[in-house]
């Protein structure tokens, strides 16, 4: 008991052992007396059960900071914390400056940039229900990064991520840990274009080169010389990213971001968001802003976390979080919902003994099939996105549709690379896109009505390569009030209200 | 009677004079003198009335120019109005961002590991800033001489086309290179050994048009990004020598397939390259006329096999015939000696070492 006293601070550190024993005895007496009262009540009337339920209901939800809570309960938790070495507020804080829903690569990037700007100036809490990321979108992706988009802001976001990964040892180093490394493969992306799309591809390459990306346009003859193993029937030209494009391990990036966040003081909560609490103004009936989030942890207890700003980084389930904030089910400005939903995508691992080896880039076919090498042993990742809405797979589970490989993916890959006629499917997995079915582009920035709810989702398959830039943009908008580096104002929620989509051809 | 009228006029003017500034004194005196000159009663009254009207106008003008503040002030409203003013800047808004970040950072100064980490991060940042591509240097010197100055000043060595000597910084720290642009002076070989060049340095080497030979020994900061950024040299580079660069990994060596004219690749002491034998074999398959030096038999053998027969079986499964194996094992010296360029370059290496 003495050792616990010495480690504590405050008035309890000075209490001798005898007083603590007396206080413990008082607690026991109080509990026994309450037990006697309930027993007597059960004898006299049938309302005893209601008393028990009321007592149990009081502990189901811990109120947020600023709300009344019985000092006796707080006192009891303090003494329980003495024995379990868990002081008050260890699991879930009752108040935070920024609450981030979702701890994937986008949520961790937002937390990193907020903490990197001012580590002790504000508190950041990340709520994640899947701490080992078994269902995260970035974990189950191919890990590709490219600068070849048709919207200039997307090119800038990817180029910033390449720059961040280039200097990852300066950005994400933590003491007592090895220097971070994301296993970056510098193979580049190769976009093939049919004669119909050749002009659009040339215009895109010109725009990308003006922004500083190292992208070259290759003619059919150049493609034949550079990639003799490729069948170029139906191909007019291709664009190849020479520098800063390729693929890397998403898990290593998220792990480095998370351990950097923890070293800078970010709080990670293993729980699930179940709802929001609204701030009621005096005269108006309609809530004006969000005040607290309700988080249920694994033991079933619900906590209310009071925040100033909440960032919705829930990925494919961002629309559910937005619906908890009455976006889509409210009135006036809250009528328009967030058009983000989960879409399932398959990644197939195949082995081809005679396939291309060192000179195999990330090939994107005009039919939508993609192909890339995995290691040096003849294994390749390939896949495709469905071209029709009716062909979208079921999202209720993570099962893989192998018929999709036999009918769509394998014929497409073998048509482009004839060596894959002799390939064998080894394994496959399924992952979710946080698919923006309005225009397949980013949703960022505050909600027009609920100004303290920020969106960072809807990246539709290229979230991993844009996450670092999106995190920095959210940080700039929260702390500086506007974008400072890359202006992403066209990706705000306002375009869903005005129904003006943004065209992007680079969706794979 | 006249004296009495004079006294009344004087008293009236004197009383009003208390509210005016000194510049109005002359006007009042003049009007008084005029009134004193004339003896009639009615002209005196007319002049007095005119003077009063003009004085009132002057008083109003004075008050308009110098308004008297309202004694009943709403200081709270004034405060909030000034706070809403966007031009007004608070105390902390004037501090730069990096200073506030530094002030809020939690430095643990009693842990030497933290100090070493911060020092390492700072060193990398300073090196990155120092090795940036500078447009003004290239304008004055041209690409080749600018790159030569950049390399020699930081401890490297360079060699130009048509000259036999390697240029290094002498003991006094002087660089034997011209300070103006000279035509037909092209950089042929660079030696980056024992330097701290980072991946940013590749931007200085990329525009060179005659670079054939790069040597990198004991470079702790050169990584895969440096090799990936050398892509513009894919038609000219012929000899690459990498030794004891701890940041080079498999992904960096796999970038070398772009160099279609590479004739000799020497790799040794690369501890983070796991499959160096396999990658070098693949590079030899991809690049014609390529000779790989520096590999040992252990590195060419797959990890999971212990016997010669199993090694051949694994190589056969990977698609390589036994002829290549014999070529690699027995024919290295013969091909090495039969190539004049490689012999010359080997002599250069000996001289440098």
PDB file of C-alpha atoms in Angstrom, chain A residues 131-229:
ATOM      1  CA  UNK A 131      -6.893  -1.918 -33.938  1.00  0.00           C
ATOM      2  CA  UNK A 132      -5.172  -4.693 -35.893  1.00  0.00           C
ATOM      3  CA  UNK A 133      -6.758  -3.422 -39.128  1.00  0.00           C
ATOM      4  CA  UNK A 134      -8.130  -6.755 -40.310  1.00  0.00           C
ATOM      5  CA  UNK A 135     -10.803  -5.020 -42.368  1.00  0.00           C
ATOM      6  CA  UNK A 136      -9.116  -1.694 -43.150  1.00  0.00           C
ATOM      7  CA  UNK A 137      -9.216  -0.573 -46.761  1.00  0.00           C
ATOM      8  CA  UNK A 138      -5.570   0.402 -46.973  1.00  0.00           C
ATOM      9  CA  UNK A 139      -4.364  -2.918 -45.569  1.00  0.00           C
ATOM     10  CA  UNK A 140      -6.230  -4.889 -48.229  1.00  0.00           C
ATOM     11  CA  UNK A 141      -5.143  -2.768 -51.169  1.00  0.00           C
ATOM     12  CA  UNK A 142      -2.254  -3.226 -53.592  1.00  0.00           C
ATOM     13  CA  UNK A 143      -0.235  -0.431 -52.014  1.00  0.00           C
ATOM     14  CA  UNK A 144       0.141   1.489 -55.252  1.00  0.00           C
ATOM     15  CA  UNK A 145       1.110   5.145 -55.555  1.00  0.00           C
ATOM     16  CA  UNK A 146       0.969   7.131 -58.781  1.00  0.00           C
ATOM     17  CA  UNK A 147       0.944  10.717 -59.980  1.00  0.00           C
ATOM     18  CA  UNK A 148      -1.153  10.040 -63.078  1.00  0.00           C
ATOM     19  CA  UNK A 149      -4.582  11.568 -62.478  1.00  0.00           C
ATOM     20  CA  UNK A 150      -6.728  13.923 -64.515  1.00  0.00           C
ATOM     21  CA  UNK A 151      -7.601  16.347 -61.696  1.00  0.00           C
ATOM     22  CA  UNK A 152      -4.598  18.555 -60.796  1.00  0.00           C
ATOM     23  CA  UNK A 153      -5.279  18.426 -57.055  1.00  0.00           C
ATOM     24  CA  UNK A 154      -5.063  14.632 -57.105  1.00  0.00           C
ATOM     25  CA  UNK A 155      -1.675  14.837 -58.812  1.00  0.00           C
ATOM     26  CA  UNK A 156      -0.437  17.248 -56.142  1.00  0.00           C
ATOM     27  CA  UNK A 157      -1.684  15.013 -53.325  1.00  0.00           C
ATOM     28  CA  UNK A 158       0.153  11.985 -54.703  1.00  0.00           C
ATOM     29  CA  UNK A 159       3.345  13.943 -55.331  1.00  0.00           C
ATOM     30  CA  UNK A 160       3.302  15.147 -51.736  1.00  0.00           C
ATOM     31  CA  UNK A 161       2.942  11.561 -50.523  1.00  0.00           C
ATOM     32  CA  UNK A 162       5.952  10.524 -52.605  1.00  0.00           C
ATOM     33  CA  UNK A 163       7.932  13.363 -51.057  1.00  0.00           C
ATOM     34  CA  UNK A 164       6.792  12.305 -47.581  1.00  0.00           C
ATOM     35  CA  UNK A 165       7.838   8.691 -48.171  1.00  0.00           C
ATOM     36  CA  UNK A 166      11.171   9.877 -49.559  1.00  0.00           C
ATOM     37  CA  UNK A 167      11.903  11.595 -46.239  1.00  0.00           C
ATOM     38  CA  UNK A 168      10.120   9.113 -44.014  1.00  0.00           C
ATOM     39  CA  UNK A 169      13.170   8.681 -41.779  1.00  0.00           C
ATOM     40  CA  UNK A 170      12.994  12.345 -40.832  1.00  0.00           C
ATOM     41  CA  UNK A 171       9.222  12.483 -40.468  1.00  0.00           C
ATOM     42  CA  UNK A 172       8.345   9.296 -38.574  1.00  0.00           C
ATOM     43  CA  UNK A 173      11.405   8.362 -36.508  1.00  0.00           C
ATOM     44  CA  UNK A 174      10.717   7.338 -32.913  1.00  0.00           C
ATOM     45  CA  UNK A 175      13.227   6.636 -30.145  1.00  0.00           C
ATOM     46  CA  UNK A 176      13.875   2.993 -29.186  1.00  0.00           C
ATOM     47  CA  UNK A 177      12.490   1.888 -32.558  1.00  0.00           C
ATOM     48  CA  UNK A 178      14.202   1.114 -35.820  1.00  0.00           C
ATOM     49  CA  UNK A 179      14.055   3.712 -38.558  1.00  0.00           C
ATOM     50  CA  UNK A 180      10.841   3.415 -40.584  1.00  0.00           C
ATOM     51  CA  UNK A 181      10.985   1.829 -44.029  1.00  0.00           C
ATOM     52  CA  UNK A 182       8.003   1.156 -46.265  1.00  0.00           C
ATOM     53  CA  UNK A 183       9.679  -1.195 -48.800  1.00  0.00           C
ATOM     54  CA  UNK A 184       9.042   1.159 -51.712  1.00  0.00           C
ATOM     55  CA  UNK A 185       9.259  -0.459 -55.169  1.00  0.00           C
ATOM     56  CA  UNK A 186      10.215   2.096 -57.813  1.00  0.00           C
ATOM     57  CA  UNK A 187       8.677   0.266 -60.760  1.00  0.00           C
ATOM     58  CA  UNK A 188       6.326   3.027 -61.865  1.00  0.00           C
ATOM     59  CA  UNK A 189       2.813   2.930 -63.282  1.00  0.00           C
ATOM     60  CA  UNK A 190       2.075   2.241 -66.944  1.00  0.00           C
ATOM     61  CA  UNK A 191      -1.302   3.438 -68.223  1.00  0.00           C
ATOM     62  CA  UNK A 192      -2.177   1.968 -71.615  1.00  0.00           C
ATOM     63  CA  UNK A 193      -4.624   3.841 -73.829  1.00  0.00           C
ATOM     64  CA  UNK A 194      -6.764   2.717 -76.736  1.00  0.00           C
ATOM     65  CA  UNK A 195      -6.975   4.936 -79.843  1.00  0.00           C
ATOM     66  CA  UNK A 196     -10.153   6.476 -78.469  1.00  0.00           C
ATOM     67  CA  UNK A 197      -8.535   7.532 -75.186  1.00  0.00           C
ATOM     68  CA  UNK A 198      -5.117   8.477 -76.534  1.00  0.00           C
ATOM     69  CA  UNK A 199      -5.846  12.194 -76.815  1.00  0.00           C
ATOM     70  CA  UNK A 200      -7.189  12.372 -73.253  1.00  0.00           C
ATOM     71  CA  UNK A 201      -4.100  10.551 -71.992  1.00  0.00           C
ATOM     72  CA  UNK A 202      -1.814  12.975 -73.809  1.00  0.00           C
ATOM     73  CA  UNK A 203      -3.619  15.939 -72.258  1.00  0.00           C
ATOM     74  CA  UNK A 204      -3.329  14.362 -68.818  1.00  0.00           C
ATOM     75  CA  UNK A 205       0.406  13.758 -69.254  1.00  0.00           C
ATOM     76  CA  UNK A 206       0.917  17.381 -70.298  1.00  0.00           C
ATOM     77  CA  UNK A 207      -0.915  18.631 -67.196  1.00  0.00           C
ATOM     78  CA  UNK A 208       1.046  16.261 -64.945  1.00  0.00           C
ATOM     79  CA  UNK A 209       4.374  17.392 -66.389  1.00  0.00           C
ATOM     80  CA  UNK A 210       3.432  21.037 -65.813  1.00  0.00           C
ATOM     81  CA  UNK A 211       2.823  20.217 -62.149  1.00  0.00           C
ATOM     82  CA  UNK A 212       6.312  18.702 -61.872  1.00  0.00           C
ATOM     83  CA  UNK A 213       5.534  14.994 -62.091  1.00  0.00           C
ATOM     84  CA  UNK A 214       8.078  12.833 -63.931  1.00  0.00           C
ATOM     85  CA  UNK A 215       5.688  11.204 -66.395  1.00  0.00           C
ATOM     86  CA  UNK A 216       6.561  10.382 -70.007  1.00  0.00           C
ATOM     87  CA  UNK A 217       4.288   9.558 -72.925  1.00  0.00           C
ATOM     88  CA  UNK A 218       5.360   6.448 -74.835  1.00  0.00           C
ATOM     89  CA  UNK A 219       4.253   5.690 -78.373  1.00  0.00           C
ATOM     90  CA  UNK A 220       3.329   2.213 -79.560  1.00  0.00           C
ATOM     91  CA  UNK A 221       6.792   1.713 -81.026  1.00  0.00           C
ATOM     92  CA  UNK A 222       8.468   2.781 -77.801  1.00  0.00           C
ATOM     93  CA  UNK A 223       6.224   0.465 -75.826  1.00  0.00           C
ATOM     94  CA  UNK A 224       7.154  -2.453 -78.087  1.00  0.00           C
ATOM     95  CA  UNK A 225      10.858  -1.758 -77.614  1.00  0.00           C
ATOM     96  CA  UNK A 226      10.608  -1.283 -73.867  1.00  0.00           C
ATOM     97  CA  UNK A 227       8.207  -4.140 -73.080  1.00  0.00           C
ATOM     98  CA  UNK A 228       8.669  -6.924 -75.653  1.00  0.00           C
ATOM     99  CA  UNK A 229       6.642  -9.292 -73.487  1.00  0.00           C
TER     100      UNK A 229
END
